XYZ file of C-alpha atoms in Angstrom:
360
model
C 103.008 121.843 152.165
C 99.676 120.877 150.681
C 99.957 123.642 148.078
C 103.469 122.500 147.163
C 102.103 118.976 146.767
C 99.470 120.190 144.323
C 102.113 122.088 142.332
C 104.328 119.023 142.314
C 101.501 116.816 141.032
C 100.585 119.341 138.356
C 104.184 119.566 137.180
C 104.443 115.776 137.164
C 101.263 115.542 135.099
C 102.671 118.125 132.685
C 105.862 116.121 132.287
C 103.886 112.962 131.604
C 101.821 114.755 128.960
C 104.931 116.326 127.424
C 106.872 113.076 127.153
C 103.779 111.268 125.917
C 103.502 113.796 123.097
C 107.200 113.433 122.292
C 106.812 109.639 122.225
C 103.828 109.977 119.902
C 105.775 112.252 117.573
C 108.741 109.880 117.465
C 106.548 106.831 116.953
C 104.351 108.344 114.248
C 107.365 109.830 112.438
C 108.520 106.259 111.835
C 105.906 105.917 109.100
C 107.113 104.500 105.790
C 105.274 104.133 102.478
C 105.125 101.163 100.103
C 104.151 101.842 96.488
C 102.360 99.241 94.363
C 102.703 99.085 90.580
C 101.790 96.477 87.953
C 102.459 97.455 84.321
C 104.695 100.322 83.219
C 103.325 100.701 79.723
C 100.811 102.539 77.543
C 99.710 99.300 75.863
C 98.144 97.585 78.884
C 94.899 98.100 80.868
C 94.929 101.595 82.377
C 93.636 100.497 85.768
C 96.822 98.469 86.339
C 99.212 100.643 84.350
C 101.298 103.772 84.552
C 102.836 105.394 81.484
C 106.647 105.197 81.297
C 106.954 108.989 81.312
C 104.834 109.255 84.437
C 106.783 106.486 86.155
C 109.965 108.450 85.493
C 108.367 111.475 87.155
C 107.577 109.341 90.224
C 111.217 108.336 90.574
C 112.424 111.893 90.000
C 110.125 113.090 92.793
C 111.486 110.456 95.195
C 115.006 111.636 94.494
C 114.154 115.346 94.587
C 112.441 115.045 97.970
C 115.296 112.864 99.267
C 113.208 109.847 100.201
C 115.247 106.826 101.170
C 114.196 104.110 98.731
C 115.068 100.772 100.314
C 114.471 97.125 99.550
C 111.260 95.631 100.906
C 113.116 93.039 103.040
C 115.217 95.794 104.637
C 112.177 97.976 105.277
C 110.128 95.211 106.887
C 113.059 94.093 109.029
C 113.264 97.633 110.401
C 109.500 97.921 110.877
C 109.310 94.589 112.709
C 112.158 95.693 114.978
C 110.677 99.145 115.638
C 113.643 100.873 114.021
C 113.751 104.269 112.356
C 112.017 104.298 108.957
C 111.526 108.052 108.587
C 111.094 108.979 104.899
C 111.603 105.352 103.839
C 109.881 104.150 100.654
C 109.715 100.683 99.095
C 108.727 100.075 95.466
C 106.807 96.917 94.500
C 105.436 95.405 91.302
C 102.774 92.689 91.235
C 102.644 89.834 88.694
C 106.099 90.093 87.089
C 105.243 91.499 83.674
C 108.088 91.602 81.185
C 107.282 95.168 80.099
C 109.186 96.193 83.237
C 112.396 95.456 81.332
C 111.665 98.115 78.733
C 111.560 101.215 80.918
C 110.874 100.644 84.603
C 113.954 98.645 85.551
C 116.439 100.788 83.574
C 114.974 103.869 85.264
C 115.160 102.276 88.722
C 118.777 101.308 88.110
C 119.593 104.826 86.924
C 118.496 106.152 90.321
C 119.940 103.211 92.240
C 116.498 102.367 93.676
C 115.728 98.919 95.075
C 112.471 97.202 94.118
C 110.479 94.004 94.636
C 108.604 91.895 92.081
C 105.840 89.596 93.371
C 105.424 86.621 91.031
C 103.316 83.486 90.464
C 105.785 80.633 89.743
C 103.232 78.563 87.829
C 102.651 81.485 85.452
C 106.415 81.783 84.948
C 106.653 78.020 84.313
C 103.955 78.311 81.642
C 106.196 80.779 79.785
C 103.453 83.353 79.367
C 104.225 85.849 76.611
C 103.713 88.723 79.056
C 105.680 87.279 81.970
C 109.321 87.566 82.951
C 111.207 84.289 82.614
C 113.145 82.532 85.352
C 116.387 83.456 83.613
C 115.373 87.118 83.554
C 114.262 87.038 87.191
C 117.529 85.385 88.238
C 119.500 88.021 86.359
C 117.513 90.794 88.053
C 118.388 89.482 91.509
C 122.048 90.051 90.651
C 121.132 93.655 89.807
C 119.423 94.350 93.119
C 115.859 93.088 92.674
C 113.914 91.169 95.300
C 111.686 88.379 93.979
C 108.783 87.482 96.265
C 105.702 85.289 96.567
C 102.347 86.139 94.946
C 100.978 82.611 95.195
C 101.703 79.610 92.993
C 98.885 80.768 90.733
C 97.021 84.055 90.731
C 93.923 82.617 92.439
C 92.163 84.703 95.061
C 92.622 83.153 98.494
C 89.269 84.494 99.670
C 87.119 82.710 97.063
C 86.468 79.266 98.504
C 84.999 76.888 95.872
C 81.517 75.507 96.534
C 81.672 72.236 98.461
C 85.125 72.965 99.900
C 85.525 73.623 103.634
C 87.631 76.488 104.943
C 90.084 73.997 106.440
C 90.438 72.125 103.131
C 90.906 75.363 101.213
C 93.538 76.706 103.595
C 95.415 73.389 103.429
C 95.309 73.314 99.612
C 96.278 76.909 98.930
C 98.669 77.005 101.880
C 100.589 74.087 100.373
C 100.672 76.028 97.091
C 102.101 79.110 98.792
C 104.847 76.965 100.335
C 105.488 75.320 96.945
C 105.766 78.769 95.356
C 108.224 79.819 98.049
C 110.374 76.760 97.412
C 110.292 77.322 93.632
C 111.364 80.971 93.993
C 114.244 79.924 96.240
C 115.293 77.212 93.805
C 115.206 79.440 90.719
C 116.487 82.742 92.138
C 118.412 81.876 95.287
C 116.194 84.242 97.292
C 113.944 83.057 100.105
C 112.274 86.133 101.614
C 109.006 85.218 103.318
C 107.093 88.110 101.800
C 103.663 87.429 100.309
C 101.296 89.661 98.329
C 97.623 88.646 98.265
C 96.371 88.130 94.678
C 93.768 90.824 93.969
C 94.365 92.059 97.512
C 91.657 89.654 98.754
C 92.144 88.007 102.142
C 90.276 86.633 105.155
C 91.120 86.330 108.874
C 91.895 82.636 108.298
C 94.613 83.561 105.805
C 96.004 86.203 108.107
C 96.370 83.540 110.803
C 97.946 80.983 108.414
C 100.494 83.449 107.051
C 101.452 84.561 110.550
C 101.811 80.941 111.697
C 104.058 80.255 108.688
C 106.279 83.294 109.278
C 105.185 85.335 106.277
C 104.764 89.089 106.144
C 101.741 89.677 103.902
C 100.898 92.706 101.765
C 97.426 93.816 100.787
C 96.126 96.486 98.429
C 94.395 98.856 100.821
C 96.147 102.190 101.109
C 98.015 103.674 104.043
C 101.439 104.232 105.550
C 103.373 101.643 107.569
C 104.334 102.066 111.223
C 105.543 100.146 114.271
C 102.003 98.952 115.018
C 101.124 97.844 111.461
C 99.526 94.398 111.275
C 102.180 92.387 109.425
C 99.523 90.090 107.922
C 97.893 92.992 106.007
C 100.635 95.539 105.374
C 99.136 98.411 103.349
C 100.465 99.620 100.024
C 99.472 102.663 98.011
C 98.306 101.716 94.487
C 99.806 104.284 92.127
C 98.592 103.114 88.727
C 96.025 105.148 86.784
C 94.038 107.125 87.799
C 96.067 107.470 91.033
C 99.358 108.209 89.289
C 99.254 112.006 89.358
C 102.264 113.664 90.998
C 100.063 115.630 93.401
C 98.413 112.398 94.550
C 101.781 110.710 94.969
C 103.132 113.622 97.009
C 100.129 113.403 99.339
C 100.602 109.663 99.833
C 104.321 109.955 100.506
C 103.557 112.502 103.202
C 101.096 110.321 105.137
C 101.476 108.876 108.626
C 100.355 105.448 109.774
C 97.017 105.711 111.582
C 97.028 103.568 114.724
C 93.434 102.320 114.531
C 91.966 98.914 115.315
C 88.602 97.663 113.981
C 86.396 96.317 116.750
C 85.420 92.647 116.495
C 82.191 93.402 114.616
C 84.143 95.308 111.947
C 86.983 92.848 111.278
C 85.198 90.806 108.606
C 86.416 91.071 105.018
C 84.161 88.889 102.831
C 80.610 90.146 103.408
C 77.177 89.621 101.888
C 75.433 92.474 100.113
C 73.623 94.796 102.508
C 75.158 93.300 105.641
C 77.622 96.086 106.446
C 76.055 99.282 107.696
C 78.905 100.811 109.688
C 82.544 100.632 110.718
C 83.526 100.887 114.390
C 87.151 101.701 115.199
C 89.295 101.945 118.315
C 91.786 104.848 118.310
C 95.154 104.006 119.836
C 96.648 107.500 119.683
C 95.020 110.912 119.712
C 97.516 113.060 117.818
C 94.629 114.660 115.912
C 91.513 116.690 116.618
C 88.506 114.319 116.648
C 86.348 116.843 114.794
C 88.796 116.816 111.874
C 88.584 113.062 111.329
C 87.051 112.394 107.907
C 86.049 109.014 106.463
C 85.145 108.245 102.864
C 83.619 105.085 101.369
C 84.111 103.920 97.786
C 81.341 105.305 95.611
C 79.504 106.895 98.562
C 81.758 109.811 99.406
C 82.194 111.336 102.839
C 80.324 109.505 105.606
C 79.072 110.556 109.032
C 81.492 109.986 111.931
C 80.113 109.632 115.466
C 82.358 109.443 118.527
C 81.039 106.778 120.905
C 83.570 107.700 123.592
C 87.002 109.347 123.769
C 88.755 106.533 121.878
C 86.025 104.880 119.779
C 84.242 106.182 116.698
C 81.627 104.853 114.292
C 81.326 105.509 110.580
C 77.682 105.166 109.462
C 77.125 104.377 105.776
C 74.498 106.310 103.841
C 73.895 103.367 101.465
C 74.729 99.693 101.142
C 78.229 98.967 99.908
C 78.182 98.001 96.258
C 79.368 94.520 95.215
C 83.110 94.447 94.627
C 86.254 95.534 96.424
C 85.221 98.422 98.634
C 87.154 100.540 101.111
C 86.595 103.064 103.832
C 89.489 105.550 104.003
C 89.847 107.624 107.166
C 92.202 110.605 107.376
C 93.035 113.313 109.919
C 95.706 116.031 110.114
C 98.408 115.462 112.729
C 98.694 117.848 115.671
C 102.381 117.213 116.314
C 103.280 117.388 112.603
C 100.826 119.906 111.087
C 102.021 119.434 107.506
C 101.208 115.709 107.566
C 98.098 113.625 108.047
C 97.107 110.125 109.086
C 95.612 107.645 106.626
C 93.879 104.328 107.324
C 91.993 102.078 104.901
C 89.590 99.246 105.759
C 88.689 96.916 102.846
C 85.668 94.703 102.241
C 84.956 92.196 99.487
C 81.209 92.522 98.983
C 79.367 89.637 97.348
C 76.713 90.242 94.703
C 73.051 90.363 95.696
C 72.604 86.702 94.712
C 75.446 85.711 97.034
C 77.907 85.036 94.224
C 81.360 86.546 93.865
C 81.835 89.642 91.751
C 84.015 89.170 88.628
C 87.773 89.393 89.011
């Protein structure tokens, strides 16, 4: 009887492990990808641009590989509800440049692909020569576009003016975000509470405010989107130059959301020069071989990874992070889906050595 009991316990343990693996596979397969564009033009700054011909190749790849291109509101509704988003892709554009009318939007409509444009209402009101007008934006909503909030102006939310308290700044810019939301609803008839951080810069205070005000917020660090994604910093893959190559896009579309959580000491975003020496992360699933985890830091290359215990690892930096927008990208091949790999990106906004902000 004792031997049978041992066999029974072993079989039960096997079943638990088996169903745990199946659950992991199902959960991780839910990963979706959001693409971030700005200009589609050869006449604009390369770092925020993709050539029209290359943009067309991106859309052709999405169709060829049978990705399901959906609207951002539909995607985030599914993600928030834990629904199936296998092979889902959402296309976004920041800033609402009018060069989108020349090539990007006709191409998107040819394929029947939904897309979202994040705008700054005050810029639209000023009738900038490079901006879409309210009439054009309204017309695009009737053709399937989603118009969403990028702030009333294009000010960074992280850069608090000297002499202004955090509370005062959050109140001021928070009121502007709400004013922008109201203006978009008034002019377009759409009222999706989707917000993209200008310059991708954010702080924990803004994450809390956006959550309290029922916004889903999008950043500019890379990575796929899954059930466990923090909806105050939803990742998007930038795909402007030099990250516009088809091979790079294929890799990004094939990624899985990495279920990692920065420990308290690693959650900061705005940091002084020389203050960040490492990144410590908690792993919430182990569908990868720990030895194959690789982490890279902007400008520093591959960094040393040390496992502190079975579910916690530390990335030690070989040098101080340079002033500017810096990231640590961690990747690992999946065990359950060998042809795919996990991708997680942690951003920092590193002040200059004199304590001042780096240029926008």
